[in-house]
Amino acid sequence: MFSLFYGFWKYIFSKTEFHVLILGIDKAGKTTLLEKLKALYSNLEGLPPDRIVPTVGLNIGRIEASNTKLIFWDLGGQVGLRTIWEKYYEEAHAVIYVIDASSPLRFEDSKSALEKVLRHTDLQGAPLLILANKQVLPSWVLMVGYEGTVSSSKLARYLNLMELDERLLVMVLLRCVLIWQDIDGAVSSSELARYLDLKELDERPYMFEGVSAYDGTKIKDCIDWLVEVMERSKRTDRLRARAGVAGSLNV
Ligand SMILES: Nc1nc2c(ncn2[C@@H]2O[C@H](COP(=O)(O)OP(=O)(O)OP(=O)(O)O)[C@@H](O)[C@H]2O)c(=O)[nH]1
Ligand SMILES: [Mg+2]
């Protein structure tokens, strides 16, 4: 009798748990996003961006949002590591696919990696959130300003490199302008959607959104959407039914 009540109590009050895969090619900003999620939804600080290194194995993050538990699996995006992704497909309720929207030269690689993900039968019907990341500029770029030229002395003051000789300073300046132009070119989520022109999205819920994993812009809106679609998704029903069958076989 007790176990019956306990089971009922657990059914009513326990929070639904969802597994969300964070995928995308290397340097897209997946781990930065994971650390930002931890910071936004828990008391944990989350690693600052300058302490994040390329992922080789798996990073796991747990948060609670909209009365559910979300478990994120963040995998490495380097070419040799992408074969590991599919080992996690079967258990995933949804996928967040991160794209560096400031690096058009890498869009083709992002697109083909994503198409491969979408073709995999183990991810059938999984809701998909595509993030056009890096929409917000780092603080030093904001400081020197969008318009007008950056004076070398102003930049030097900020970089605190006054002791370098002039030639080196010019090189540093050139590098900064290159980075600046790259970031300045971040494409919007709708432009990215047009470029990707994905064909296999029909039966799954999906959304494109421009975000910044650095400062958290739009991240909470994305998580709200994701929770809502996972709760309504047929895939969630299928995973639940399978877990139920597995549970009853274990009794
Ligand atoms: N400007 C800007 N840079 C970002 C943003 N998010 C991540 N980055 C930078 O992008 C680089 C790669 O970030 P990671 O989070 O390590 O990328 P990743 O997708 O986890 O890369 P792998 O682990 O190699 O697959 C780092 O230098 C980050 O600081 C962002 O929103 N804006
Ligand atoms: Mg990473």
Tab-separated table of C-alpha atoms and ligand atoms in Angstrom:
chain	number	residue	atom	x	y	z
A	1	MET	CA	0.000	0.000	0.000
A	2	PHE	CA	2.801	2.380	0.971
A	3	SER	CA	4.593	1.782	-2.313
A	4	LEU	CA	1.360	2.540	-4.174
A	5	PHE	CA	1.023	5.916	-2.387
A	6	TYR	CA	4.710	6.593	-2.814
A	7	GLY	CA	4.487	5.861	-6.541
A	8	PHE	CA	1.468	8.163	-6.868
A	9	TRP	CA	3.160	10.923	-4.853
A	10	LYS	CA	6.272	10.625	-6.971
A	11	TYR	CA	4.202	10.748	-10.164
A	12	ILE	CA	2.443	13.939	-9.055
A	13	PHE	CA	5.344	15.855	-7.524
A	14	SER	CA	8.526	14.733	-9.222
A	15	LYS	CA	9.842	17.043	-11.908
A	16	THR	CA	10.012	15.851	-15.486
A	17	GLU	CA	13.572	15.246	-16.613
A	18	PHE	CA	14.759	16.088	-20.131
A	19	HIS	CA	18.075	15.312	-21.812
A	20	VAL	CA	19.242	18.015	-24.202
A	21	LEU	CA	22.191	17.535	-26.553
A	22	ILE	CA	24.319	20.593	-27.352
A	23	LEU	CA	25.937	20.038	-30.748
A	24	GLY	CA	27.802	22.118	-33.322
A	25	ILE	CA	31.240	22.297	-34.892
A	26	ASP	CA	34.316	23.287	-32.880
A	27	LYS	CA	34.527	26.856	-31.530
A	28	ALA	CA	30.812	27.469	-32.062
A	29	GLY	CA	30.418	28.359	-28.383
A	30	LYS	CA	28.733	25.219	-26.970
A	31	THR	CA	30.673	25.039	-23.713
A	32	THR	CA	30.404	28.793	-23.222
A	33	LEU	CA	26.639	28.344	-23.579
A	34	LEU	CA	26.584	25.482	-21.065
A	35	GLU	CA	28.495	27.534	-18.505
A	36	LYS	CA	26.165	30.503	-19.085
A	37	LEU	CA	23.141	28.235	-18.553
A	38	LYS	CA	24.560	27.104	-15.199
A	39	ALA	CA	25.144	30.711	-14.190
A	40	LEU	CA	21.664	31.838	-15.282
A	41	TYR	CA	19.695	29.020	-13.659
A	42	SER	CA	21.622	28.020	-10.551
A	43	ASN	CA	23.726	29.547	-7.815
A	44	LEU	CA	26.821	28.178	-9.526
A	45	GLU	CA	29.150	30.741	-11.062
A	46	GLY	CA	29.933	28.821	-14.274
A	47	LEU	CA	33.430	28.894	-15.779
A	48	PRO	CA	34.380	32.320	-17.179
A	49	PRO	CA	34.904	32.242	-21.012
A	50	ASP	CA	38.685	32.684	-20.736
A	51	ARG	CA	38.981	29.449	-18.735
A	52	ILE	CA	37.034	27.287	-21.183
A	53	VAL	CA	39.144	24.931	-23.287
A	54	PRO	CA	38.122	22.899	-26.386
A	55	THR	CA	35.999	19.930	-25.354
A	56	VAL	CA	37.397	16.464	-25.900
A	57	GLY	CA	35.007	14.315	-23.871
A	58	LEU	CA	31.600	15.246	-22.516
A	59	ASN	CA	30.520	18.159	-20.299
A	60	ILE	CA	27.337	17.708	-18.328
A	61	GLY	CA	25.235	20.497	-16.877
A	62	ARG	CA	22.076	20.202	-14.788
A	63	ILE	CA	19.617	23.024	-14.280
A	64	GLU	CA	15.996	23.441	-13.227
A	65	ALA	CA	13.742	25.562	-15.415
A	66	SER	CA	9.950	25.945	-15.770
A	67	ASN	CA	9.397	23.233	-13.171
A	68	THR	CA	11.460	20.657	-15.067
A	69	LYS	CA	14.951	19.249	-14.720
A	70	LEU	CA	17.175	19.745	-17.740
A	71	ILE	CA	20.324	17.722	-18.251
A	72	PHE	CA	22.614	19.103	-20.956
A	73	TRP	CA	25.216	17.024	-22.762
A	74	ASP	CA	27.861	19.186	-24.420
A	75	LEU	CA	30.136	17.307	-26.823
A	76	GLY	CA	33.334	18.296	-28.631
A	77	GLY	CA	32.825	19.596	-32.181
A	78	GLN	CA	36.230	18.904	-33.734
A	79	VAL	CA	36.006	16.743	-36.860
A	80	GLY	CA	37.493	13.640	-35.230
A	81	LEU	CA	35.084	13.892	-32.281
A	82	ARG	CA	31.821	14.206	-34.222
A	83	THR	CA	31.475	10.431	-34.604
A	84	ILE	CA	30.803	10.277	-30.839
A	85	TRP	CA	27.680	12.447	-31.138
A	86	GLU	CA	25.407	9.643	-32.329
A	87	LYS	CA	25.999	7.580	-29.179
A	88	TYR	CA	23.842	10.126	-27.343
A	89	TYR	CA	21.022	10.487	-29.893
A	90	GLU	CA	18.734	7.724	-28.670
A	91	GLU	CA	18.310	9.166	-25.158
A	92	ALA	CA	18.060	12.821	-26.165
A	93	HIS	CA	14.723	14.645	-25.921
A	94	ALA	CA	15.956	17.613	-27.971
A	95	VAL	CA	18.974	19.142	-29.697
A	96	ILE	CA	20.488	22.597	-29.422
A	97	TYR	CA	22.674	23.203	-32.475
A	98	VAL	CA	25.109	26.094	-32.008
A	99	ILE	CA	26.593	28.010	-34.951
A	100	ASP	CA	29.233	30.756	-34.801
A	101	ALA	CA	27.290	33.418	-36.711
A	102	SER	CA	30.399	35.595	-36.961
A	103	SER	CA	32.372	33.052	-39.049
A	104	PRO	CA	30.747	32.721	-42.508
A	105	LEU	CA	33.772	30.744	-43.688
A	106	ARG	CA	32.670	27.902	-41.423
A	107	PHE	CA	28.954	27.916	-42.334
A	108	GLU	CA	29.349	25.154	-44.918
A	109	ASP	CA	30.942	22.830	-42.350
A	110	SER	CA	28.183	23.690	-39.827
A	111	LYS	CA	25.489	23.037	-42.423
A	112	SER	CA	26.768	19.618	-43.497
A	113	ALA	CA	27.337	18.514	-39.879
A	114	LEU	CA	23.772	19.591	-39.037
A	115	GLU	CA	22.276	17.834	-42.056
A	116	LYS	CA	23.978	14.639	-40.936
A	117	VAL	CA	22.483	15.044	-37.451
A	118	LEU	CA	19.010	15.558	-38.913
A	119	ARG	CA	19.249	12.487	-41.143
A	120	HIS	CA	19.961	10.158	-38.216
A	121	THR	CA	16.944	7.987	-37.401
A	122	ASP	CA	17.762	7.887	-33.673
A	123	LEU	CA	16.887	11.586	-33.478
A	124	GLN	CA	13.558	11.292	-35.272
A	125	GLY	CA	11.110	14.005	-34.197
A	126	ALA	CA	13.544	15.595	-31.720
A	127	PRO	CA	12.848	19.324	-31.296
A	128	LEU	CA	15.665	21.435	-32.670
A	129	LEU	CA	16.875	24.827	-31.497
A	130	ILE	CA	19.413	26.409	-33.848
A	131	LEU	CA	21.401	29.203	-32.260
A	132	ALA	CA	23.154	31.882	-34.306
A	133	ASN	CA	25.708	32.563	-31.581
A	134	LYS	CA	28.157	35.445	-31.003
A	135	GLN	CA	25.659	38.237	-31.705
A	136	VAL	CA	27.113	40.473	-29.012
A	137	LEU	CA	30.550	42.037	-29.211
A	138	PRO	CA	33.123	41.629	-26.465
A	139	SER	CA	33.499	44.654	-24.185
A	140	TRP	CA	36.750	45.923	-25.720
A	141	VAL	CA	35.121	46.221	-29.128
A	142	LEU	CA	32.237	48.137	-27.601
A	143	MET	CA	34.717	50.411	-25.900
A	144	VAL	CA	36.479	51.423	-29.095
A	145	GLY	CA	33.114	51.844	-30.782
A	146	TYR	CA	31.485	50.664	-33.981
A	147	GLU	CA	31.934	53.854	-36.000
A	148	GLY	CA	35.038	55.817	-36.752
A	149	THR	CA	38.609	54.686	-36.627
A	150	VAL	CA	40.198	53.267	-33.543
A	151	SER	CA	43.101	55.437	-32.558
A	152	SER	CA	46.230	53.460	-31.796
A	153	SER	CA	46.831	55.318	-28.553
A	154	LYS	CA	43.287	54.618	-27.327
A	155	LEU	CA	43.646	50.932	-28.147
A	156	ALA	CA	47.122	50.817	-26.663
A	157	ARG	CA	45.813	52.353	-23.435
A	158	TYR	CA	43.141	49.691	-23.251
A	159	LEU	CA	45.532	46.847	-24.080
A	160	ASN	CA	48.163	48.297	-21.772
A	161	LEU	CA	50.902	47.581	-24.294
A	162	MET	CA	52.649	50.976	-24.249
A	163	GLU	CA	56.040	49.417	-23.790
A	164	LEU	CA	55.879	47.638	-27.176
A	165	ASP	CA	57.598	49.277	-30.117
A	166	GLU	CA	55.512	50.933	-32.794
A	167	ARG	CA	55.785	48.139	-35.339
A	168	LEU	CA	54.416	45.571	-32.962
A	169	LEU	CA	51.639	47.919	-31.989
A	170	VAL	CA	50.581	48.212	-35.634
A	171	MET	CA	50.468	44.407	-35.870
A	172	VAL	CA	48.358	44.160	-32.726
A	173	LEU	CA	46.066	46.855	-34.112
A	174	LEU	CA	45.660	45.016	-37.422
A	175	ARG	CA	44.827	41.776	-35.632
A	176	CYS	CA	42.239	43.536	-33.488
A	177	VAL	CA	40.610	45.105	-36.532
A	178	LEU	CA	40.451	41.679	-38.180
A	179	ILE	CA	38.780	40.157	-35.138
A	180	TRP	CA	36.521	43.177	-34.962
A	181	GLN	CA	35.396	42.822	-38.575
A	182	ASP	CA	34.754	39.132	-38.068
A	183	ILE	CA	32.541	39.758	-35.078
A	184	ASP	CA	30.933	42.767	-36.733
A	185	GLY	CA	29.787	40.354	-39.481
A	186	ALA	CA	27.658	38.118	-37.230
A	187	VAL	CA	24.622	37.168	-39.298
A	188	SER	CA	21.101	37.249	-37.876
A	189	SER	CA	19.143	34.069	-37.184
A	190	SER	CA	16.862	34.660	-40.200
A	191	GLU	CA	19.836	35.163	-42.549
A	192	LEU	CA	21.355	31.986	-41.157
A	193	ALA	CA	18.085	30.102	-41.649
A	194	ARG	CA	18.024	31.225	-45.285
A	195	TYR	CA	21.605	30.112	-45.784
A	196	LEU	CA	21.124	26.692	-44.174
A	197	ASP	CA	17.975	26.040	-46.201
A	198	LEU	CA	17.332	22.821	-44.292
A	199	LYS	CA	15.109	20.278	-45.997
A	200	GLU	CA	14.533	17.715	-43.261
A	201	LEU	CA	12.810	19.891	-40.662
A	202	ASP	CA	9.175	19.158	-41.558
A	203	GLU	CA	7.943	16.950	-38.746
A	204	ARG	CA	10.021	18.267	-35.868
A	205	PRO	CA	9.421	21.487	-33.911
A	206	TYR	CA	12.298	23.889	-34.596
A	207	MET	CA	13.351	27.470	-33.959
A	208	PHE	CA	16.199	29.732	-35.047
A	209	GLU	CA	17.400	32.350	-32.573
A	210	GLY	CA	20.268	34.838	-32.428
A	211	VAL	CA	22.010	34.663	-29.047
A	212	SER	CA	25.164	35.497	-27.177
A	213	ALA	CA	26.557	32.738	-25.031
A	214	TYR	CA	28.930	35.364	-23.610
A	215	ASP	CA	26.377	37.578	-21.975
A	216	GLY	CA	23.263	35.387	-22.065
A	217	THR	CA	21.232	37.475	-24.554
A	218	LYS	CA	18.002	35.597	-25.501
A	219	ILE	CA	19.104	32.389	-23.745
A	220	LYS	CA	16.196	32.266	-21.287
A	221	ASP	CA	13.626	32.773	-24.069
A	222	CYS	CA	15.186	29.820	-25.894
A	223	ILE	CA	14.998	27.565	-22.847
A	224	ASP	CA	11.337	28.505	-22.272
A	225	TRP	CA	10.566	27.512	-25.861
A	226	LEU	CA	12.544	24.294	-25.591
A	227	VAL	CA	10.783	23.156	-22.414
A	228	GLU	CA	7.391	23.905	-23.919
A	229	VAL	CA	8.018	21.906	-27.099
A	230	MET	CA	9.653	18.987	-25.276
A	231	GLU	CA	6.628	18.711	-23.010
A	232	ARG	CA	4.310	18.485	-26.029
A	233	SER	CA	6.585	16.388	-28.238
A	234	LYS	CA	5.627	12.913	-29.449
A	235	ARG	CA	9.253	11.940	-29.035
A	236	THR	CA	8.977	12.665	-25.287
A	237	ASP	CA	5.949	10.326	-25.139
A	238	ARG	CA	7.930	7.625	-26.930
A	239	LEU	CA	10.952	7.995	-24.609
A	240	ARG	CA	8.636	7.975	-21.580
A	241	ALA	CA	6.868	4.819	-22.786
A	242	ARG	CA	10.180	3.100	-23.393
A	243	ALA	CA	11.480	4.064	-19.935
A	244	GLY	CA	8.201	2.781	-18.433
A	245	VAL	CA	8.566	-0.565	-20.170
A	246	ALA	CA	12.208	-0.809	-19.097
A	247	GLY	CA	11.178	0.126	-15.528
A	248	SER	CA	8.436	-2.520	-15.352
A	249	LEU	CA	10.804	-5.180	-16.718
A	250	ASN	CA	13.235	-4.361	-13.913
A	251	VAL	CA	10.606	-4.903	-11.143
B	1	LIG	N1	32.113	37.072	-29.247
B	1	LIG	C1	31.674	35.919	-28.715
B	1	LIG	N2	32.525	34.883	-28.543
B	1	LIG	C2	32.032	33.724	-28.016
B	1	LIG	C3	30.659	33.576	-27.675
B	1	LIG	N3	30.465	32.313	-27.221
B	1	LIG	C4	31.678	31.696	-27.288
B	1	LIG	N4	32.617	32.543	-27.747
B	1	LIG	C5	34.057	32.266	-27.934
B	1	LIG	O1	34.197	31.239	-28.929
B	1	LIG	C6	35.310	30.413	-28.627
B	1	LIG	C7	34.901	28.951	-28.580
B	1	LIG	O2	34.009	28.746	-27.496
B	1	LIG	P1	33.728	27.283	-26.886
B	1	LIG	O3	32.570	27.434	-25.960
B	1	LIG	O4	34.953	26.669	-26.343
B	1	LIG	O5	33.304	26.509	-28.204
B	1	LIG	P2	32.843	24.986	-28.352
B	1	LIG	O6	31.729	24.977	-29.329
B	1	LIG	O7	32.555	24.395	-27.013
B	1	LIG	O8	34.128	24.310	-29.006
B	1	LIG	P3	34.574	22.743	-28.932
B	1	LIG	O9	34.567	22.337	-27.496
B	1	LIG	O10	35.953	22.717	-29.526
B	1	LIG	O11	33.610	21.960	-29.768
B	1	LIG	C8	35.868	30.923	-27.290
B	1	LIG	O12	36.933	31.801	-27.540
B	1	LIG	C9	34.695	31.669	-26.691
B	1	LIG	O13	35.081	32.672	-25.787
B	1	LIG	C10	29.781	34.703	-27.860
B	1	LIG	O14	28.585	34.683	-27.590
B	1	LIG	N5	30.340	35.846	-28.386
B	2	MG	MG	33.362	22.834	-25.929
